[in-house]
Amino acid sequence: MQGTITRKMMVDIETLDTARTSVVIQVAAIVFDMNERGDWEEVSALDIALPVEPQVKSGRTVSPSTIAWWLTMDRHEVFSKLIKRGNTSKMSYQDKIQQMKVELGEFGCKEYWFQGPTFDAIILEDLIGDLVPWKFYQVRDQRTADSLALDQATIKEMKKVINHDALEDVRNQISRLSFCLGERCNHG
């Protein structure tokens, strides 16, 4: 990969509510190096499924409308898999939270990308507390990058494969970012 390379992290979460206090059932992140043309290489991946019960006991919230959304036919299988993964892990909830804090911060990324920073970043900040690795000026919004694409039809097609497994969604978001940067480089 040539050009100026920036270390970035793309983060996605799956939740049981839309409030900042939501139960989080999955956190996924990929650390990647990307140049200004959108060429990228994956450095590391994080995929943690969290159990529901300890979060509810600690006051995190579940929304009936979000549960109903998950139980639609096209999402039910992913939802069931995530709940099972979170509840059958041998690692304790507190150990998972600690692992997540360490892994999110260990790469010294310059940018932290979210599908929607006023959703994912806010909920994660509420979940893991003061130890989030990003500063306010490092947070980036994938939806904004998508909206700047010249070829909106391609972005729309790329979004069709989003399946609400956070790790797969992160890879999709990085591919869309790569497309947007490559497109701008070729037209600029």
Tab-separated table of C-alpha atoms in Angstrom:
chain	number	residue	atom	x	y	z
A	1	MET	CA	0.000	0.000	0.000
A	2	GLN	CA	1.412	3.368	-1.015
A	3	GLY	CA	0.692	6.918	0.035
A	4	THR	CA	0.003	8.445	3.402
A	5	ILE	CA	-1.335	5.734	5.687
A	6	THR	CA	-3.619	6.467	8.623
A	7	ARG	CA	-4.486	3.958	11.349
A	8	LYS	CA	-8.259	3.911	11.815
A	9	MET	CA	-10.851	1.874	13.687
A	10	MET	CA	-14.375	1.163	12.490
A	11	VAL	CA	-16.789	0.243	15.297
A	12	ASP	CA	-20.324	-1.129	15.245
A	13	ILE	CA	-22.646	-2.335	17.979
A	14	GLU	CA	-25.903	-4.253	18.143
A	15	THR	CA	-28.336	-3.242	20.877
A	16	LEU	CA	-31.721	-3.923	22.436
A	17	ASP	CA	-32.762	-0.267	22.657
A	18	THR	CA	-31.950	3.064	21.017
A	19	ALA	CA	-31.254	4.938	24.279
A	20	ARG	CA	-27.697	5.629	25.468
A	21	THR	CA	-28.403	3.186	28.313
A	22	SER	CA	-29.245	0.337	25.944
A	23	VAL	CA	-28.247	-3.271	26.531
A	24	VAL	CA	-25.453	-4.011	24.050
A	25	ILE	CA	-25.428	-7.553	22.681
A	26	GLN	CA	-22.423	-7.234	20.366
A	27	VAL	CA	-19.446	-4.933	19.935
A	28	ALA	CA	-17.243	-5.312	16.879
A	29	ALA	CA	-14.311	-3.244	15.715
A	30	ILE	CA	-11.685	-3.548	13.035
A	31	VAL	CA	-8.402	-1.706	13.185
A	32	PHE	CA	-7.192	-0.936	9.681
A	33	ASP	CA	-4.593	1.080	7.842
A	34	MET	CA	-5.920	3.159	4.943
A	35	ASN	CA	-4.284	5.526	2.502
A	36	GLU	CA	-5.827	8.618	0.937
A	37	ARG	CA	-6.998	6.570	-2.095
A	38	GLY	CA	-9.039	4.219	0.080
A	39	ASP	CA	-6.713	1.217	-0.164
A	40	TRP	CA	-6.854	-0.592	3.157
A	41	GLU	CA	-5.443	-3.488	5.131
A	42	GLU	CA	-7.007	-5.081	8.195
A	43	VAL	CA	-4.707	-5.023	11.238
A	44	SER	CA	-6.897	-6.557	13.949
A	45	ALA	CA	-10.518	-7.456	14.674
A	46	LEU	CA	-12.555	-7.447	17.874
A	47	ASP	CA	-15.890	-9.256	18.159
A	48	ILE	CA	-17.458	-9.526	21.610
A	49	ALA	CA	-20.966	-10.762	22.364
A	50	LEU	CA	-22.251	-9.517	25.718
A	51	PRO	CA	-24.806	-11.211	27.976
A	52	VAL	CA	-28.144	-9.483	28.544
A	53	GLU	CA	-28.933	-10.323	32.189
A	54	PRO	CA	-26.015	-8.567	33.956
A	55	GLN	CA	-26.647	-5.452	31.885
A	56	VAL	CA	-30.348	-5.356	32.783
A	57	LYS	CA	-29.452	-5.907	36.445
A	58	SER	CA	-27.090	-2.936	36.274
A	59	GLY	CA	-29.845	-0.694	34.873
A	60	ARG	CA	-29.251	-0.882	31.131
A	61	THR	CA	-32.434	-0.784	29.063
A	62	VAL	CA	-34.397	-2.934	26.610
A	63	SER	CA	-37.044	-1.548	24.280
A	64	PRO	CA	-40.022	-3.699	23.216
A	65	SER	CA	-39.983	-2.036	19.774
A	66	THR	CA	-36.298	-2.924	19.296
A	67	ILE	CA	-36.971	-6.536	20.302
A	68	ALA	CA	-39.858	-6.607	17.798
A	69	TRP	CA	-37.507	-5.231	15.125
A	70	TRP	CA	-34.965	-7.992	15.863
A	71	LEU	CA	-37.643	-10.680	15.676
A	72	THR	CA	-38.599	-9.946	12.086
A	73	MET	CA	-37.822	-12.904	9.830
A	74	ASP	CA	-34.679	-11.503	8.217
A	75	ARG	CA	-33.004	-10.667	11.566
A	76	HIS	CA	-34.237	-13.408	13.902
A	77	GLU	CA	-31.435	-15.876	13.148
A	78	VAL	CA	-28.645	-13.330	13.722
A	79	PHE	CA	-30.374	-12.138	16.907
A	80	SER	CA	-30.665	-15.677	18.305
A	81	LYS	CA	-27.018	-16.394	17.501
A	82	LEU	CA	-25.824	-13.210	19.229
A	83	ILE	CA	-27.913	-13.794	22.349
A	84	LYS	CA	-26.653	-17.372	22.598
A	85	ARG	CA	-23.013	-16.294	22.118
A	86	GLY	CA	-23.324	-13.634	24.810
A	87	ASN	CA	-24.945	-15.949	27.316
A	88	THR	CA	-22.754	-19.031	26.813
A	89	SER	CA	-19.313	-17.466	26.961
A	90	LYS	CA	-17.030	-18.677	29.727
A	91	MET	CA	-15.711	-15.137	30.225
A	92	SER	CA	-17.579	-13.024	32.794
A	93	TYR	CA	-19.423	-9.879	31.776
A	94	GLN	CA	-16.960	-7.659	33.697
A	95	ASP	CA	-13.989	-9.422	32.071
A	96	LYS	CA	-15.548	-8.841	28.635
A	97	ILE	CA	-15.987	-5.142	29.377
A	98	GLN	CA	-12.360	-4.922	30.530
A	99	GLN	CA	-11.156	-6.800	27.437
A	100	MET	CA	-13.142	-4.426	25.262
A	101	LYS	CA	-11.622	-1.349	26.946
A	102	VAL	CA	-8.110	-2.702	26.430
A	103	GLU	CA	-8.596	-3.817	22.828
A	104	LEU	CA	-10.359	-0.638	21.715
A	105	GLY	CA	-7.455	1.428	23.020
A	106	GLU	CA	-4.358	-0.610	22.275
A	107	PHE	CA	-3.709	0.468	18.674
A	108	GLY	CA	-3.463	4.248	19.032
A	109	CYS	CA	-5.805	4.937	16.127
A	110	LYS	CA	-5.986	8.439	14.675
A	111	GLU	CA	-9.652	8.103	13.683
A	112	TYR	CA	-12.603	6.171	15.124
A	113	TRP	CA	-15.383	5.602	12.619
A	114	PHE	CA	-18.979	4.759	13.512
A	115	GLN	CA	-22.077	4.194	11.391
A	116	GLY	CA	-23.600	6.896	13.559
A	117	PRO	CA	-21.471	8.467	16.295
A	118	THR	CA	-24.532	9.812	18.081
A	119	PHE	CA	-25.666	6.208	18.484
A	120	ASP	CA	-22.767	3.747	18.657
A	121	ALA	CA	-20.175	6.026	20.271
A	122	ILE	CA	-22.610	7.460	22.824
A	123	ILE	CA	-23.894	4.030	23.883
A	124	LEU	CA	-20.341	2.641	24.150
A	125	GLU	CA	-19.249	5.642	26.199
A	126	ASP	CA	-22.158	5.007	28.562
A	127	LEU	CA	-21.354	1.279	28.714
A	128	ILE	CA	-17.606	1.412	29.342
A	129	GLY	CA	-17.311	4.747	31.101
A	130	ASP	CA	-14.495	7.245	31.046
A	131	LEU	CA	-11.932	4.932	29.502
A	132	VAL	CA	-12.995	5.193	25.862
A	133	PRO	CA	-9.892	5.514	23.700
A	134	TRP	CA	-11.213	8.218	21.390
A	135	LYS	CA	-11.230	11.947	21.857
A	136	PHE	CA	-14.157	13.980	20.536
A	137	TYR	CA	-12.083	15.227	17.594
A	138	GLN	CA	-11.220	11.682	16.447
A	139	VAL	CA	-14.818	10.525	15.923
A	140	ARG	CA	-15.927	10.126	12.299
A	141	ASP	CA	-19.338	9.366	10.764
A	142	GLN	CA	-19.723	6.724	8.038
A	143	ARG	CA	-23.159	8.063	7.094
A	144	THR	CA	-21.569	11.397	6.188
A	145	ALA	CA	-18.961	9.640	4.029
A	146	ASP	CA	-21.754	7.673	2.325
A	147	SER	CA	-23.706	10.858	1.600
A	148	LEU	CA	-20.670	12.412	-0.109
A	149	ALA	CA	-20.281	9.540	-2.590
A	150	LEU	CA	-20.769	10.589	-6.195
A	151	ASP	CA	-22.179	7.154	-7.088
A	152	GLN	CA	-25.087	6.815	-4.661
A	153	ALA	CA	-26.416	3.747	-6.502
A	154	THR	CA	-23.286	1.779	-5.602
A	155	ILE	CA	-23.498	2.847	-1.948
A	156	LYS	CA	-27.154	1.767	-1.907
A	157	GLU	CA	-26.215	-1.654	-3.315
A	158	MET	CA	-23.388	-2.053	-0.800
A	159	LYS	CA	-25.787	-1.298	2.064
A	160	LYS	CA	-28.139	-4.089	0.955
A	161	VAL	CA	-25.780	-6.722	2.395
A	162	ILE	CA	-25.882	-5.311	5.941
A	163	ASN	CA	-27.099	-8.183	8.136
A	164	HIS	CA	-26.778	-6.738	11.656
A	165	ASP	CA	-23.902	-8.937	12.715
A	166	ALA	CA	-21.652	-6.107	13.907
A	167	LEU	CA	-18.390	-7.639	12.610
A	168	GLU	CA	-19.765	-8.141	9.108
A	169	ASP	CA	-21.333	-4.684	9.218
A	170	VAL	CA	-17.960	-3.165	10.147
A	171	ARG	CA	-16.351	-4.790	7.101
A	172	ASN	CA	-19.170	-3.431	4.959
A	173	GLN	CA	-18.700	0.068	6.409
A	174	ILE	CA	-14.943	-0.037	5.706
A	175	SER	CA	-15.647	-1.140	2.124
A	176	ARG	CA	-18.017	1.798	1.686
A	177	LEU	CA	-15.456	4.216	3.138
A	178	SER	CA	-12.829	2.772	0.792
A	179	PHE	CA	-15.195	3.211	-2.149
A	180	CYS	CA	-15.936	6.842	-1.210
A	181	LEU	CA	-12.269	7.776	-0.825
A	182	GLY	CA	-11.279	5.943	-4.006
A	183	GLU	CA	-14.068	7.618	-5.917
A	184	ARG	CA	-13.007	11.077	-4.709
A	185	CYS	CA	-9.356	10.359	-5.536
A	186	ASN	CA	-10.250	9.274	-9.089
A	187	HIS	CA	-12.486	12.315	-9.672
A	188	GLY	CA	-10.394	14.871	-7.858
